[in-house]
Amino acid sequence: MNYTFIALVENKPGVLNRVASLFRRRNFNIESLAVGRTENPEVSRMTVVVDCPNGDMDAHKIEANLYKLVNVIDVQDVTRQPSVTRDLALIKIKVGPEKRAEVNGLAEIFRAHIVDVAFDSVIVEITGTEDKIEGMIELLRPLGIVEMVRTGQVAMTRGLTDGVRRVQGVTGNRYEDVSEMAEMAP
Amino acid sequence: MKKTGAEILWECVVREGVEVVFGYPGGANMPIYDAMLSYPIHHVLVRHEQGGAHMADGYARASGKVGMAMGTSGPGATNLVTGIATAMMDSVPVVFVTGQVAAHLIGGDAFQEVDMTGITLPITKHNYLVTRADEIAEVVREAFYIARSGRPGPVLIDICKNAQVESCEFEYPENVKLPGYQPVDHSPKEALENAVKLIEKAQRPVILCGHGVLVSKAEEALMNFAVKTQTPVASTLLGLGAFPASHELSLGMMGMHGEVHTNLAIQNSDLILAFGMRFDDRVTGTLKTYAPHAKKIHVEIDPSEIHKNVAVDVPLVGDLKTVLTDLVPMVDEYDHEEWKKQINEWKSEADARSIMNWPDDGKLYVPHLIGDIWKATGGGAIVTTDVGQHQMWTAQYYAFDKPNRWLTSGGAGTMGFGLPSAIGAWFANKEQEVWAVAGDGGFQMTAAELTTAVQEGANVKVAIMNNSFLGMVRQWQEFFFEKRYSAVNMLSPDFVKLAEAHGVPARRVTKREEVDEAIAWARSIKGPTVIEFKVEMEDAVYPMVPAGAALDQMLQRPVKK
Ligand SMILES: Cc1ncc(C[n+]2csc(CCOP(=O)(O)OP(=O)(O)O)c2C)c(N)n1
Ligand SMILES: [Mg+2]
């Protein structure tokens, strides 16, 4: 089963490499990984979707291992949390003028947009959950997809609730605390 | 005040309490070596960077302080890699400082450029690439803090040459800011109460004492817990010495070459108290049948070790000493007479087979020699080893009563660790007697450090257990490959002449009656010595749990006819 984690990490060079290397080293299978800035310039946010064949046991392993990375500030599992997840895809379809209307119709149903029109192709932009995007791709496929790119999922819990934090003793470090994190005397 | 990056490095290193550094210079760290001359640092010039890494490791294990080793960029840095991995696998705090090409050259395949932070990513607790002088102070402060706190480990600082020579304003950072790094120290009360409930019900409890007991300095807390609850204590390879071997509750070593009664106790226990250990495959045997009747309490500072190999009933994440100190007043006194009696019966059955009871048959056996060294040194020496049969025999027969005297490469199993780690340990305490028990194979991997020992006057006693074989591999070929010996037959140089060529007094021993005198001779000399023991070539380490077998499926030493 796929689990979705949100990790807050220090915005420093090489941190993405550390996370990716960890997943490879510990044999975790990444389904999707998206990284971006947050409202705090010192913090980046990763949404990682990982296949966890052993369920919560694997999720515990992933969280605990992420915390071993010195630059990882917080890890939440939002898999079963009410949350908004979004993926964005750009899909290029080989269609001439005669079939554009068909694409347009599909796009409307999925609330997607045509963002580029050329003589022999169009680019459709769609945002939504995995399922929705998969659904649209299936319908577009017969028309001739020539190129596709997806950002990977990003996620955010609804309301002010957090995800699950399994790792004992590690208290979740909320976003806003990070910049004024107590300095630790070694 | 303005200082160069290299000066700032030493300003900070000296403030961390470092007095001795093991290293090797080269183009990319020359400014560091130049600045070092102005600081109260004793530098040990090693013969190979791997040797330096193991020395810093041995120093750290013996002293409980952070060790420090250095190398230049490229090959100097990659020569450290085995030593870094060795420290990582055994959670040893060492800070490694390597030179790197100038920042503007990085990525261009410059002379002696190697991506060290990339290479060491999986074998360090953390690492840094420093491109500017003004980063150095904070990085060094963080590196030492990370290396020694929580679950300790190696930290590498790769410093670009320009950062070493450039100057900047130096102000010592009293604190470091590490928002993502917060080792847990104690477990919550409710978790402890859950542990107490299991302890109350237990009839056949066993403590598994790991390296974490030593790291956390929890020896006394462990003793209090074990005595109050009368729980027998089995040790991992690296946990030896944390609980006195001579104590009536001590079961000695567990695992692949653990004692019979110890493994039987674990397999038959109804409660396992795992203290600062990680259920390595070398101590569990196959997990399918591991301690099938036991509930498990796991006290461990690294949350990623919880449920990693063995799912446990009560995990207690925290510093072992703190957790045990909190736990002791919460538990009742027990006697567990029946259980201890059962274990003792197993023990006397196994003892009947012990090689220690064999009469002298004119051959030299490593277990006997270890017993002799133990007797001569009053059991109080620091003992290091290489990896192989001699390592297991030393673990089995040098009964460690005191902590931090037993230095061996457990997790990585690094041959060549013995001599350099002994030199490092000697620097930790120059009054302390230090023995390196070496294999003929392992010794040849780092033998060049003999000269380092001479140059430094390091008072280390090397005992080479020469069986003319890569003995442990030979043993596996004997047991599991129908005695088809492949690449284990090892020609060695004349070790006595080799030692003497290094300026090290040396002797060869072939008979048991020469042993005591040779040991006494070595001990009487101040400075390094070598004794080569020509030992039985095809003896095997027993008991042995074959890889993948259940922990109680042990091959035992055949009874001597
Ligand atoms: C660097 C390294 N290479 C290979 C091995 C595999 N290995 C484990 S034990 C052993 C034999 C060691 O022989 P020796 O040093 O003579 O010790 P003995 O087992 O004979 O006591 C070997 C080759 C290892 N542990 N480390
Ligand atoms: Mg050998």
mmCIF file of N, CA and C in Angstrom, chain A residues 93 100-112 124 126 135-136 138-143:
data_model
loop_
_atom_site.group_PDB
_atom_site.id
_atom_site.type_symbol
_atom_site.label_atom_id
_atom_site.label_comp_id
_atom_site.label_asym_id
_atom_site.label_seq_id
_atom_site.Cartn_x
_atom_site.Cartn_y
_atom_site.Cartn_z
ATOM 1 N N ILE A 93 -0.660 16.018 -26.867
ATOM 2 C CA ILE A 93 -1.408 15.066 -27.692
ATOM 3 C C ILE A 93 -1.261 15.452 -29.158
ATOM 4 N N ARG A 100 -9.473 18.682 -32.210
ATOM 5 C CA ARG A 100 -9.258 19.565 -31.059
ATOM 6 C C ARG A 100 -10.503 19.663 -30.183
ATOM 7 N N ALA A 101 -11.633 19.686 -30.831
ATOM 8 C CA ALA A 101 -12.873 19.866 -30.073
ATOM 9 C C ALA A 101 -13.076 18.707 -29.106
ATOM 10 N N GLU A 102 -12.715 17.514 -29.551
ATOM 11 C CA GLU A 102 -12.854 16.330 -28.704
ATOM 12 C C GLU A 102 -11.993 16.471 -27.441
ATOM 13 N N VAL A 103 -10.734 16.915 -27.667
ATOM 14 C CA VAL A 103 -9.832 17.130 -26.537
ATOM 15 C C VAL A 103 -10.410 18.191 -25.607
ATOM 16 N N ASN A 104 -10.880 19.235 -26.217
ATOM 17 C CA ASN A 104 -11.450 20.335 -25.446
ATOM 18 C C ASN A 104 -12.594 19.854 -24.561
ATOM 19 N N GLY A 105 -13.429 19.015 -25.137
ATOM 20 C CA GLY A 105 -14.559 18.490 -24.388
ATOM 21 C C GLY A 105 -14.119 17.690 -23.188
ATOM 22 N N LEU A 106 -13.127 16.818 -23.419
ATOM 23 C CA LEU A 106 -12.606 16.020 -22.306
ATOM 24 C C LEU A 106 -12.012 16.928 -21.225
ATOM 25 N N ALA A 107 -11.251 17.909 -21.693
ATOM 26 C CA ALA A 107 -10.594 18.827 -20.756
ATOM 27 C C ALA A 107 -11.632 19.499 -19.863
ATOM 28 N N GLU A 108 -12.725 19.888 -20.453
ATOM 29 C CA GLU A 108 -13.749 20.573 -19.668
ATOM 30 C C GLU A 108 -14.298 19.674 -18.571
ATOM 31 N N ILE A 109 -14.568 18.395 -18.951
ATOM 32 C CA ILE A 109 -15.112 17.458 -17.969
ATOM 33 C C ILE A 109 -14.161 17.315 -16.770
ATOM 34 N N PHE A 110 -12.854 17.284 -17.081
ATOM 35 C CA PHE A 110 -11.862 17.082 -16.015
ATOM 36 C C PHE A 110 -11.373 18.390 -15.396
ATOM 37 N N ARG A 111 -11.958 19.466 -15.804
ATOM 38 C CA ARG A 111 -11.518 20.802 -15.402
ATOM 39 C C ARG A 111 -10.023 20.984 -15.652
ATOM 40 N N ALA A 112 -9.597 20.492 -16.815
ATOM 41 C CA ALA A 112 -8.222 20.697 -17.253
ATOM 42 C C ALA A 112 -8.198 21.864 -18.240
ATOM 43 N N VAL A 124 -2.250 19.680 -22.756
ATOM 44 C CA VAL A 124 -3.298 19.779 -21.747
ATOM 45 C C VAL A 124 -2.641 19.841 -20.379
ATOM 46 N N ILE A 126 -3.451 19.388 -16.426
ATOM 47 C CA ILE A 126 -4.472 18.931 -15.488
ATOM 48 C C ILE A 126 -3.894 18.857 -14.084
ATOM 49 N N GLY A 135 -7.379 8.862 -14.756
ATOM 50 C CA GLY A 135 -8.617 8.752 -15.525
ATOM 51 C C GLY A 135 -8.547 9.532 -16.825
ATOM 52 N N MET A 136 -8.032 10.717 -16.731
ATOM 53 C CA MET A 136 -7.960 11.542 -17.937
ATOM 54 C C MET A 136 -6.965 10.960 -18.935
ATOM 55 N N GLU A 138 -6.189 7.928 -19.429
ATOM 56 C CA GLU A 138 -6.782 6.786 -20.125
ATOM 57 C C GLU A 138 -7.643 7.234 -21.302
ATOM 58 N N LEU A 139 -8.374 8.308 -21.079
ATOM 59 C CA LEU A 139 -9.261 8.781 -22.144
ATOM 60 C C LEU A 139 -8.496 9.477 -23.270
ATOM 61 N N LEU A 140 -7.355 10.073 -22.909
ATOM 62 C CA LEU A 140 -6.582 10.787 -23.936
ATOM 63 C C LEU A 140 -5.722 9.844 -24.767
ATOM 64 N N ARG A 141 -5.387 8.710 -24.146
ATOM 65 C CA ARG A 141 -4.432 7.796 -24.792
ATOM 66 C C ARG A 141 -4.798 7.432 -26.243
ATOM 67 N N PRO A 142 -6.062 7.089 -26.499
ATOM 68 C CA PRO A 142 -6.413 6.717 -27.882
ATOM 69 C C PRO A 142 -6.173 7.852 -28.877
ATOM 70 N N LEU A 143 -6.177 9.099 -28.378
ATOM 71 C CA LEU A 143 -5.976 10.220 -29.291
ATOM 72 C C LEU A 143 -4.508 10.386 -29.659
#
